Tab-separated table of C-alpha atoms in Angstrom:
chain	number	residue	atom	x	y	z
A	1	UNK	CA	-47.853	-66.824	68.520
A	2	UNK	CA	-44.625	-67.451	67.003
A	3	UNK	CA	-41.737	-69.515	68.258
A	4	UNK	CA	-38.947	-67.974	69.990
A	5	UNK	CA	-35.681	-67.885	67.867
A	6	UNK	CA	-33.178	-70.811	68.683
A	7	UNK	CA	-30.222	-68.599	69.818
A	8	UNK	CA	-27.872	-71.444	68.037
A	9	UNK	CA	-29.116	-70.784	64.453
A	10	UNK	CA	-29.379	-67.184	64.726
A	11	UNK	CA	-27.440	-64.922	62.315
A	12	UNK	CA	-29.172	-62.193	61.681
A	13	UNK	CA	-31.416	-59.538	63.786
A	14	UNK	CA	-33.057	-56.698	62.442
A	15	UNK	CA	-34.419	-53.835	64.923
A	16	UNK	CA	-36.862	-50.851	64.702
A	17	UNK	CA	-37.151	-48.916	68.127
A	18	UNK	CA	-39.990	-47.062	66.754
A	19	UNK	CA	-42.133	-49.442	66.178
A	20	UNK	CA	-40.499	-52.120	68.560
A	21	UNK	CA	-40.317	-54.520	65.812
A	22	UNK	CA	-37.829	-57.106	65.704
A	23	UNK	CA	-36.915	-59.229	62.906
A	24	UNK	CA	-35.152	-62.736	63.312
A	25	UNK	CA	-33.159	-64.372	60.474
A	26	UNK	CA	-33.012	-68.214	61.538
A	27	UNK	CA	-31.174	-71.225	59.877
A	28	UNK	CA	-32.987	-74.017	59.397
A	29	UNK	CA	-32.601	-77.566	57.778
A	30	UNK	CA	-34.601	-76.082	54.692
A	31	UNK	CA	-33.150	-73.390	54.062
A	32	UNK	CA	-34.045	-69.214	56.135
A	33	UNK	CA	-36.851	-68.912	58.556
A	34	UNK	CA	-37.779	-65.551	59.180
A	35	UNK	CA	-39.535	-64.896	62.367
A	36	UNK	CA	-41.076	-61.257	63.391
A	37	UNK	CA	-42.512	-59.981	66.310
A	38	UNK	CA	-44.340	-56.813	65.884
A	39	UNK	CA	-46.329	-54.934	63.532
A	40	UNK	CA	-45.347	-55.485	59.505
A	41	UNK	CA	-45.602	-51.860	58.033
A	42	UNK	CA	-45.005	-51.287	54.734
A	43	UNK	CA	-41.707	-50.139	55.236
A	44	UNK	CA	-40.799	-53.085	57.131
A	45	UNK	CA	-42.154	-55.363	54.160
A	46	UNK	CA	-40.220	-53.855	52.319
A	47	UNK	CA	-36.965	-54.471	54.212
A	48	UNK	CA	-37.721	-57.864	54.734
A	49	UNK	CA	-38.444	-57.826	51.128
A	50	UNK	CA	-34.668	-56.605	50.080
A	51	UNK	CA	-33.673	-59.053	52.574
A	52	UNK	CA	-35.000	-62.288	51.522
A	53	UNK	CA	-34.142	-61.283	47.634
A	54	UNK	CA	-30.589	-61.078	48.772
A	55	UNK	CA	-30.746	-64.536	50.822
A	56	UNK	CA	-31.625	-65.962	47.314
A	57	UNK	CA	-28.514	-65.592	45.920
A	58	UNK	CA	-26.198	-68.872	46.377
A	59	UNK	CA	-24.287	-68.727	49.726
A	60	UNK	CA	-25.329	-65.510	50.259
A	61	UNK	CA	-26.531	-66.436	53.410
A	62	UNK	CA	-23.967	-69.199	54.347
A	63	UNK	CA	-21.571	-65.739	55.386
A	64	UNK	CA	-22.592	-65.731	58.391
A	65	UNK	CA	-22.451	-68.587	60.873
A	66	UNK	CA	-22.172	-68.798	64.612
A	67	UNK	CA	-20.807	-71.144	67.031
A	68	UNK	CA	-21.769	-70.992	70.562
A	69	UNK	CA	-19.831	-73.260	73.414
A	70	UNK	CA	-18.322	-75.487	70.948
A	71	UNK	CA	-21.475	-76.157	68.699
A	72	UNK	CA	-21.784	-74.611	65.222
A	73	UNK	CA	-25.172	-72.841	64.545
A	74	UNK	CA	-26.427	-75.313	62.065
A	75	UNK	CA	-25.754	-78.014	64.870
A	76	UNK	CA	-22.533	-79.930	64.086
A	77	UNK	CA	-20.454	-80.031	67.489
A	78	UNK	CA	-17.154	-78.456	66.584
A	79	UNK	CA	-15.103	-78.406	69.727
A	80	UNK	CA	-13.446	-75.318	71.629
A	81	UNK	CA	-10.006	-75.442	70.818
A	82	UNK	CA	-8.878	-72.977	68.187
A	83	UNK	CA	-7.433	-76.577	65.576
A	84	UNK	CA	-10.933	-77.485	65.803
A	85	UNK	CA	-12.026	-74.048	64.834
A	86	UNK	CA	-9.717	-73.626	62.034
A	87	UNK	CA	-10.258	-77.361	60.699
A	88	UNK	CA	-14.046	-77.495	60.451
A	89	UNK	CA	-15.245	-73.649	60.039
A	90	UNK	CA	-12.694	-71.285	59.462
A	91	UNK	CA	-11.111	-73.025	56.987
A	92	UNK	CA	-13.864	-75.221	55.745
A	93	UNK	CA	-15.492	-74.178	52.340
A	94	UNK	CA	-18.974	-75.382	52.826
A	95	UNK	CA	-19.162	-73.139	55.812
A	96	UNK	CA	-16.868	-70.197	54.198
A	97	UNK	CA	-16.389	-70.543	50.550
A	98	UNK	CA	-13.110	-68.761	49.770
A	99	UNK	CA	-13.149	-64.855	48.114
A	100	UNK	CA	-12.666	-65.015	44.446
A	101	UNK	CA	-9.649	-62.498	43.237
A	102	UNK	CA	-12.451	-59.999	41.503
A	103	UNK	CA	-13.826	-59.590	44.665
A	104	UNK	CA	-10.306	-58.803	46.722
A	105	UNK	CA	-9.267	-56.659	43.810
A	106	UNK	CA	-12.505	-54.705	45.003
A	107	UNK	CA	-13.083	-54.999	48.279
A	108	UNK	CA	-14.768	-51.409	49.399
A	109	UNK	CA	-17.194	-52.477	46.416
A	110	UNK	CA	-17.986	-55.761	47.251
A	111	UNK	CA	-17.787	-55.417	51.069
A	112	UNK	CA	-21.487	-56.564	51.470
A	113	UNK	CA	-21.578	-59.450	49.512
A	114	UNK	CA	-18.047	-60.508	50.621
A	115	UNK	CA	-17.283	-60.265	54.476
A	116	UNK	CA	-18.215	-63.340	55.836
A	117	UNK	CA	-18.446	-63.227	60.138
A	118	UNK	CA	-17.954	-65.837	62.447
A	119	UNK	CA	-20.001	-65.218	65.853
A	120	UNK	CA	-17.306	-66.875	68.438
A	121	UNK	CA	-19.562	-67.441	72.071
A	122	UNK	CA	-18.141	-68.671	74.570
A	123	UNK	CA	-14.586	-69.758	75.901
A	124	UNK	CA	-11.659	-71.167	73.971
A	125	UNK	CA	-8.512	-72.676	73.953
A	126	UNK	CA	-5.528	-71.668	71.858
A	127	UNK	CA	-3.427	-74.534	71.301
A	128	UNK	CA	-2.595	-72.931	67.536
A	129	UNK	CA	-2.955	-70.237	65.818
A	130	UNK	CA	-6.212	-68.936	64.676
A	131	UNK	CA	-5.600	-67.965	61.214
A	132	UNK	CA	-8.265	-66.027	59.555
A	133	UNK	CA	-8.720	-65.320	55.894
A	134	UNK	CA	-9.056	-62.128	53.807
A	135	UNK	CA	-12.975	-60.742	53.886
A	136	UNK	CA	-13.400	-62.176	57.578
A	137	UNK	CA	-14.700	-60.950	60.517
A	138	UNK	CA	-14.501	-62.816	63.761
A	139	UNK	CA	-16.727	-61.456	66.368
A	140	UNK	CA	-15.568	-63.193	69.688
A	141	UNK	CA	-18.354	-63.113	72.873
A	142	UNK	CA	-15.938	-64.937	75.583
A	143	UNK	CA	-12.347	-65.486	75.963
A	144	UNK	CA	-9.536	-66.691	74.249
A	145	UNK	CA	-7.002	-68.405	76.111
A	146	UNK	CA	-3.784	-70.749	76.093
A	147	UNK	CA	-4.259	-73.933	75.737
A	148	UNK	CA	-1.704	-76.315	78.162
A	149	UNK	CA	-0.960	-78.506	75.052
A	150	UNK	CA	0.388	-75.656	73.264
A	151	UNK	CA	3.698	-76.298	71.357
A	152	UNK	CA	6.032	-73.324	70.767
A	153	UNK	CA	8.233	-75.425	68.542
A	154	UNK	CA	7.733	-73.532	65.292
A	155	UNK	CA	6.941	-69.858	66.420
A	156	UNK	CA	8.342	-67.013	64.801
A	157	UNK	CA	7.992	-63.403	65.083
A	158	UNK	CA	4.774	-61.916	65.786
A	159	UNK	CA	3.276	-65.144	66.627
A	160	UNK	CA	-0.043	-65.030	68.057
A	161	UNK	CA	-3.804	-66.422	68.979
A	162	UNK	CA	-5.664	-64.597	66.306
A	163	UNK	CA	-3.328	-64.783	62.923
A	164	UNK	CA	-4.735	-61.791	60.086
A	165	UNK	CA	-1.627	-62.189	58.361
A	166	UNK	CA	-1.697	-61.519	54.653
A	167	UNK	CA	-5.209	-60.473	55.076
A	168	UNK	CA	-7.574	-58.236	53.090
A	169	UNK	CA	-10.342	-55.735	54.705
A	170	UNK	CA	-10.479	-58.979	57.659
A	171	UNK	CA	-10.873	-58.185	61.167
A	172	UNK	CA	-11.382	-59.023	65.095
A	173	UNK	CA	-13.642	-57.540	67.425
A	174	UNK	CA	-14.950	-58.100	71.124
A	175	UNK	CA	-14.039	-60.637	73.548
A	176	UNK	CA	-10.605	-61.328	76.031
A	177	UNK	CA	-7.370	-62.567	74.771
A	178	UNK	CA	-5.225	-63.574	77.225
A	179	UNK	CA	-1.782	-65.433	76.028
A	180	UNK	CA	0.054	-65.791	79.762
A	181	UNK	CA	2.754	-67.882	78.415
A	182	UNK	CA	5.391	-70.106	80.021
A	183	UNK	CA	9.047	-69.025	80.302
A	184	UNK	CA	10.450	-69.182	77.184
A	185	UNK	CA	14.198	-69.655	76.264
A	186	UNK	CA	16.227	-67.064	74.868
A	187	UNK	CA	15.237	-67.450	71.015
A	188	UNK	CA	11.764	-68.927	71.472
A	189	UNK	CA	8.958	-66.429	70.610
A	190	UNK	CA	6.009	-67.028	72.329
A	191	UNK	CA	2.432	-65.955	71.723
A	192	UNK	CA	1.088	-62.328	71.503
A	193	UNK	CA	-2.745	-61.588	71.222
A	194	UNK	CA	-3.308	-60.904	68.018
A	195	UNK	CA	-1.111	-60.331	65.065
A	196	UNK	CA	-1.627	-58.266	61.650
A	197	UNK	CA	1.546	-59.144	59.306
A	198	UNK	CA	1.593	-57.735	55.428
A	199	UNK	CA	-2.146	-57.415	56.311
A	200	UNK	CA	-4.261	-54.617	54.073
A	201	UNK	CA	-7.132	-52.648	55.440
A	202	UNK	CA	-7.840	-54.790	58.246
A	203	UNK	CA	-8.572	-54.085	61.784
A	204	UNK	CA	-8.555	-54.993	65.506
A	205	UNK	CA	-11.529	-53.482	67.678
A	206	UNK	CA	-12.682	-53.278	71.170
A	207	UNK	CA	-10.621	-56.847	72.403
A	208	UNK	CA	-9.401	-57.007	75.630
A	209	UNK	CA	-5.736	-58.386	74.932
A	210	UNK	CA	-3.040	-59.215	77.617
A	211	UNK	CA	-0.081	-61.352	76.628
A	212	UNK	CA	3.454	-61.734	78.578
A	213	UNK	CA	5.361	-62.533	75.154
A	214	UNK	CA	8.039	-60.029	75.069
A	215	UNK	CA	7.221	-58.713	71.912
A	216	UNK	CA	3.622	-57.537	72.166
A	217	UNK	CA	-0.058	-58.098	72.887
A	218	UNK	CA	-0.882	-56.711	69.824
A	219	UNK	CA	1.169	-56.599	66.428
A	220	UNK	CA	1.327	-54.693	63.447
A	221	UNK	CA	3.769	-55.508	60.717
A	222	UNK	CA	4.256	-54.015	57.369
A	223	UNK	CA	1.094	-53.381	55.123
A	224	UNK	CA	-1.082	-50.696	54.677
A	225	UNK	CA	-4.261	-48.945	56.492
A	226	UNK	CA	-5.003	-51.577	59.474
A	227	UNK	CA	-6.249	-49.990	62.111
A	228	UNK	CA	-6.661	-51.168	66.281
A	229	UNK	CA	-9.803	-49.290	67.306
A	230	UNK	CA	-11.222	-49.110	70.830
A	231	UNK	CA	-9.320	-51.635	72.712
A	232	UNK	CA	-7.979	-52.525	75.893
A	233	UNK	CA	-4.700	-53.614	75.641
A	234	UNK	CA	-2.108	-54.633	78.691
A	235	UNK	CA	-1.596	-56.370	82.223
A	236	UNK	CA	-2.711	-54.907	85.953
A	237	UNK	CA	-0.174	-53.632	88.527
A	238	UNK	CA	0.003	-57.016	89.714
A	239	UNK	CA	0.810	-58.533	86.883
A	240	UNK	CA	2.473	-56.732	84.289
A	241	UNK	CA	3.006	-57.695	80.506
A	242	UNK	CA	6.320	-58.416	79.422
A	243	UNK	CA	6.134	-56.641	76.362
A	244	UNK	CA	4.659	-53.380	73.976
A	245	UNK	CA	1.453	-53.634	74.576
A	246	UNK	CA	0.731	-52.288	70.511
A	247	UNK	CA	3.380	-52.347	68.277
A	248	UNK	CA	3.725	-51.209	64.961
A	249	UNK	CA	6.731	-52.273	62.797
A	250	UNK	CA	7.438	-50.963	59.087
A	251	UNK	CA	3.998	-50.200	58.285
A	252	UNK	CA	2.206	-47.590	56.767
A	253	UNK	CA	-1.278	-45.410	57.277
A	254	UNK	CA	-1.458	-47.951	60.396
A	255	UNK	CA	-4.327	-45.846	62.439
A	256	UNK	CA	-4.521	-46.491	66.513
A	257	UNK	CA	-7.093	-44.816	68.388
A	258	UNK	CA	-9.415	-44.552	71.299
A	259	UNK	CA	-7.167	-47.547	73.087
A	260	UNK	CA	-6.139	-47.847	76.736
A	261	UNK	CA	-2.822	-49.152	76.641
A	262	UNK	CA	-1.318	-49.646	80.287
A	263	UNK	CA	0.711	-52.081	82.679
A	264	UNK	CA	3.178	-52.723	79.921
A	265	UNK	CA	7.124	-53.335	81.176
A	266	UNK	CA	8.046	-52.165	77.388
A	267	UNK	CA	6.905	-49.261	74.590
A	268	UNK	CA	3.346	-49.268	75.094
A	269	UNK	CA	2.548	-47.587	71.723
A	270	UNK	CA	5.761	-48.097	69.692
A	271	UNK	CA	5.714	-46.420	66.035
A	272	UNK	CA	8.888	-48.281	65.382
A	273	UNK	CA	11.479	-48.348	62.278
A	274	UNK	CA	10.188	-47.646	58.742
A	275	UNK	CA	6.509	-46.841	60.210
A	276	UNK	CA	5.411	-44.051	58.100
A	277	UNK	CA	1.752	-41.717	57.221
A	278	UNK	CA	0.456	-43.462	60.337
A	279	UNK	CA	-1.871	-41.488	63.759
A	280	UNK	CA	-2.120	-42.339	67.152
A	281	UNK	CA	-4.762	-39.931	68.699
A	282	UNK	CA	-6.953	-40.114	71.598
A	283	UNK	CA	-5.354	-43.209	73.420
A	284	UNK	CA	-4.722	-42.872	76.520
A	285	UNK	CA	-1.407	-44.665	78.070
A	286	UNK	CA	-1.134	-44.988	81.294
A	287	UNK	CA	1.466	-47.170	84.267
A	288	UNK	CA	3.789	-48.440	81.841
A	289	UNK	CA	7.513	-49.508	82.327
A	290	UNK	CA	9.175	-47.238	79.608
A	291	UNK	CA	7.216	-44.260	77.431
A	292	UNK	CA	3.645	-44.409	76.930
A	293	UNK	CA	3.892	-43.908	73.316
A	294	UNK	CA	7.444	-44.420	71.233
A	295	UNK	CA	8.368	-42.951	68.242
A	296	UNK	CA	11.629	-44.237	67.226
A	297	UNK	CA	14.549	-45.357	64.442
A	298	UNK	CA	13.292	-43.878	61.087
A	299	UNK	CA	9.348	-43.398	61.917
A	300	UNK	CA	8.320	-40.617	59.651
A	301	UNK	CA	5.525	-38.368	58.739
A	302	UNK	CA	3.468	-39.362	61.789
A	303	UNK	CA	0.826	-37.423	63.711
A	304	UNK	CA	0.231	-38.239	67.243
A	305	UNK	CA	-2.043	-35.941	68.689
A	306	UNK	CA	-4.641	-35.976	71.863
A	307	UNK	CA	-3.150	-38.608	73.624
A	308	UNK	CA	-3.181	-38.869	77.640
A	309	UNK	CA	0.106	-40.643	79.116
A	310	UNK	CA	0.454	-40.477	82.445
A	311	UNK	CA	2.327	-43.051	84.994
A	312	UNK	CA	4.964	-44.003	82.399
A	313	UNK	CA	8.474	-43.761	82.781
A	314	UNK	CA	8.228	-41.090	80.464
A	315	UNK	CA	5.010	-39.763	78.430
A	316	UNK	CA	6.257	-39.124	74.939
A	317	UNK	CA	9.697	-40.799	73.832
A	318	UNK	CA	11.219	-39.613	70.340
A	319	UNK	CA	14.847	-41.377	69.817
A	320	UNK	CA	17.020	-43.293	67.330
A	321	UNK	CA	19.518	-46.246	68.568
A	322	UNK	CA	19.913	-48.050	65.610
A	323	UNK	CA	18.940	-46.274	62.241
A	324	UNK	CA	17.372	-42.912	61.500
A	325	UNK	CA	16.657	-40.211	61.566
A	326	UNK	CA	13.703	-40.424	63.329
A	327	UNK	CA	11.843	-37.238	61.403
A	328	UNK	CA	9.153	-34.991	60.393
A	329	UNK	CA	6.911	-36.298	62.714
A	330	UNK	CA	4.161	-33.991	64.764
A	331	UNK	CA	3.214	-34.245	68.169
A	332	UNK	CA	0.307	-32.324	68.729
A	333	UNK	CA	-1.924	-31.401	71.981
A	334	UNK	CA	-1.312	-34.379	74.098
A	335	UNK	CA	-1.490	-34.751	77.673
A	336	UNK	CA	1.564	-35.426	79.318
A	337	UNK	CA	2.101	-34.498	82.818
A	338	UNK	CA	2.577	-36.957	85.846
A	339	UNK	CA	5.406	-39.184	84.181
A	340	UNK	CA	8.227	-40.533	86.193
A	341	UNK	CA	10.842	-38.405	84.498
A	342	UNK	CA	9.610	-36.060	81.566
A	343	UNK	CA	6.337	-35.532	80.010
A	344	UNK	CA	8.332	-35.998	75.845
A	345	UNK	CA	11.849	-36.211	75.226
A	346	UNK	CA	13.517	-35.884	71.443
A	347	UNK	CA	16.606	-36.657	70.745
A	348	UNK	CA	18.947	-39.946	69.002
A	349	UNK	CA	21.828	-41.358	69.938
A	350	UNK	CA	24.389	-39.283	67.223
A	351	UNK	CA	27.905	-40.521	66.570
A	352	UNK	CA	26.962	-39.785	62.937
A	353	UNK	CA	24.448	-37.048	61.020
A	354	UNK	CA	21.504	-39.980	60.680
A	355	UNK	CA	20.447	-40.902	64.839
A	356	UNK	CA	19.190	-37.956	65.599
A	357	UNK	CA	15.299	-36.522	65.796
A	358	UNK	CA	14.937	-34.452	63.238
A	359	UNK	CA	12.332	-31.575	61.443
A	360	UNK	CA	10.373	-33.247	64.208
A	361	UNK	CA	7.092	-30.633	65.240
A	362	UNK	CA	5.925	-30.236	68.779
A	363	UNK	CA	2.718	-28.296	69.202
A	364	UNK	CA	0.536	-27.327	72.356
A	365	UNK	CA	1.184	-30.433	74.429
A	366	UNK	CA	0.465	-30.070	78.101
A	367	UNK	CA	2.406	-31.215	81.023
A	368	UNK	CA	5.947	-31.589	81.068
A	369	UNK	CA	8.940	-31.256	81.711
A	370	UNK	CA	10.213	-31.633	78.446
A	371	UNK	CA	13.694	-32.775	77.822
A	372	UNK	CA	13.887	-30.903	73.802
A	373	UNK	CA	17.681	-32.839	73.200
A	374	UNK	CA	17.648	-36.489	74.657
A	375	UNK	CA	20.520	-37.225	72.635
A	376	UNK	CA	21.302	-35.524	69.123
A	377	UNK	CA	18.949	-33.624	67.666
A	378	UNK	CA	18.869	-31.374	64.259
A	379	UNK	CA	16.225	-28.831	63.966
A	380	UNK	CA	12.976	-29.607	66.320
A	381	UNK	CA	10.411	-27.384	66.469
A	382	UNK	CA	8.387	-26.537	69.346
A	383	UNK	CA	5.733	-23.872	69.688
A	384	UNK	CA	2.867	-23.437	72.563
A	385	UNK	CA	4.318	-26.158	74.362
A	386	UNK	CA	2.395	-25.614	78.520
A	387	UNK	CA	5.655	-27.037	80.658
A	388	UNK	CA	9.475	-26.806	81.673
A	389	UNK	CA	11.913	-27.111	79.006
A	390	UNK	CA	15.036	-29.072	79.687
A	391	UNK	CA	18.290	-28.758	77.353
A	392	UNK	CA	21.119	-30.574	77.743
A	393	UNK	CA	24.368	-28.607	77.257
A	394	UNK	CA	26.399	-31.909	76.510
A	395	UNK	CA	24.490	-33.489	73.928
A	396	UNK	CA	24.804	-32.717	69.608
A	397	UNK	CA	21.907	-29.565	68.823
A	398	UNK	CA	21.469	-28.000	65.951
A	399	UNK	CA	19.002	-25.618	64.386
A	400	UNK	CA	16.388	-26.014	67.581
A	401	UNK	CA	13.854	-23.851	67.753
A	402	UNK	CA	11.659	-22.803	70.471
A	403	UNK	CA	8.794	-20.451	69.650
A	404	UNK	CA	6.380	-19.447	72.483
A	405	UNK	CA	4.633	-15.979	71.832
């Protein structure tokens, strides 16, 4: 008989349902314990095999490390506030020795001997920022909440819990984030859920995120090819968010998908100014306080397709206030009936050629009404469109089409 695995030193588990064999990967004072419980095939020798050749390398197997109620996996009592965190594993090189510049010059190539993963169980306390470093994955089981101690002396834009600013191929996924923050005073940014700023192929999936900030529960702002995956993202009836619940902000190739994004007073989904080559596609938005999803200012060369929006003020919003055009964007198959007032609207606010939607494409949505010139508008397209169409004789149109054969 073998021992049982201590669940505080575990980092690695290795499972075959066939043969119902499970592998344990244990830290110990000496070094890796491997503990098995079923039969060793060959095949499974050899795994282990691969395994244990990689654990020789130096650090390999310091990448992974977990931390379960305030106590890291190798023992040491860390605490549950996110300082603590940061201060003595995050940031602490004999725990997580920093990526060399090789290996975030490459980092498709050298994902597997790079990423390093924290396993975050249990429930913490925010009191600053938890900022995470490129070639990081933080896996939280638990919650994530403000801490009363928090300061909001020096917060800026996009300030939030989980920090992957500047970050390459890094990440968050799992667990509740829930930054209900004080009042603030008019020019004092509080505390979203989790921010991505000038970040590079990183991603947020399947966290639970609710934040009353007035900017948004979850931010992404400038870089390239992040993505927020599979998560669910606002307040309740009874308590909505104060904010965009995701919010994307001069980025590009930003990818959000499979989210539900709902009780938000702002945007939900806002592709905002300068967001460009980016998709939102099967979300679905739902009892929000403006449009479900916003495309807006000078978004461009967006796809947004297979979305459901439904309980928002309006489904689909495509405007410009400030700059534009907003243009040559697509809008294809979504959802959009049982809105407050109309399913998608297009349109800008004119008083010159640039606010105005524009070359924008608007195929096979469902639901309606939709309002085709919400303000100024310069050659939309819409074809198989299921729903009323509204113009509006007093505002700027020019070159609309409407195809339905």
């Amino acid at each position: 008989p073998l021992p049982a695995p201590n669940p505080r030193s575990l980092f690695g588990v290795r499972r075959n349902a066939a043969t119902r064999f499970v592998l344990y990967f244990q830290a110990t004072k000496r070094g890796v314990c491997v503990i098995s419980r079923g039969h060793l095939g060959k095949e499974m020798l050899a795994h282990v095999a691969v395994l244990l050749a990689a654990a020789a390398a130096p650090g390999d197997w310091t990448r992974s490390w977990a931390v379960t109620d305030g106590v890291l996996s190798d023992g040491t009592a860390v605490g549950q506030y996110t300082s603590q965190l940061q201060r003595a594993v995050v940031g602490n090189a004999a725990y997580f020795p920093a990526v060399t510049a090789e290996q975030l010059a490459y980092p498709y190539q050298n994902a597997s001997s790079t990423l390093r993963y924290l396993y975050l169980t249990g429930d913490y306390l925010m009191d600053t920022p938890l900022r995470l470093p490129s070639c990081f994955i933080l896996v939280l089981d638990g919650t994530l909440t403000l801490a009363a101690n928090v300061s909001y002396a020096h917060t800026a834009r996009a300030s939030a819990a989980v920090v992957l600013n500047g970050t390459t191929f890094s990440g968050m996924t799992g667990g509740r984030v829930e930054m209900w923050n004080a009042k603030q005073a008019v020019g004092v940014y509080a505390y979203g859920g989790v921010s991505m700023l000038n970040a590079h192929a990183s991603t947020v999936r399947g966290v639970r995120c609710l934040s009353n900030n007035t900017e948004a529960c979850v931010s992404v702002h400038g870089g390239s090819r992040n993505d927020v995956v599979g998560c669910d993202v606002g307040g309740s009836a009874e308590r909505m968010c104060a904010s965009r619940c995701i919010w994307a902000l001069g980025t590009t190739k930003v990818y959000v998908h499979g989210n539900h994004v709902h009780h938000c007073t702002m945007h939900a989904l806002d592709f905002d100014a300068y967001t460009s080559k980016s998709v939102a596609h099967s979300n679905l938005c739902e009892d929000n306080g403006a449009e479900g999803i916003f495309v807006e200012e000078t978004a461009s060369l967006n796809v947004v397709y297979n979305n459901t929006c439904r309980g928002n003020k309006n489904g689909i919003g495509v405007y410009t206030l400030d700059v534009g055009p907003v243009q040559d964007n697509a809008f294809i198959g979504n959802a959009v009936a049982g809105n407050a007032d109309y399913g998608i609207t297009a349109g800008g606010f004119g008083h010159g050629t640039e606010k105005a939607s524009k070359n924008n494409v608007f195929i096979a949505n469902v639901g309606g009404p939709f309002f085709l010139n919400h303000g100024a508008n310069q050659g939309d397209y819409w074809t198989r469109n299921d729903g009323e169409m509204v113009v509006s004789e007093w505002e700027a149109l020019s070159g609309l089409s409407v195809f339905n054969p």
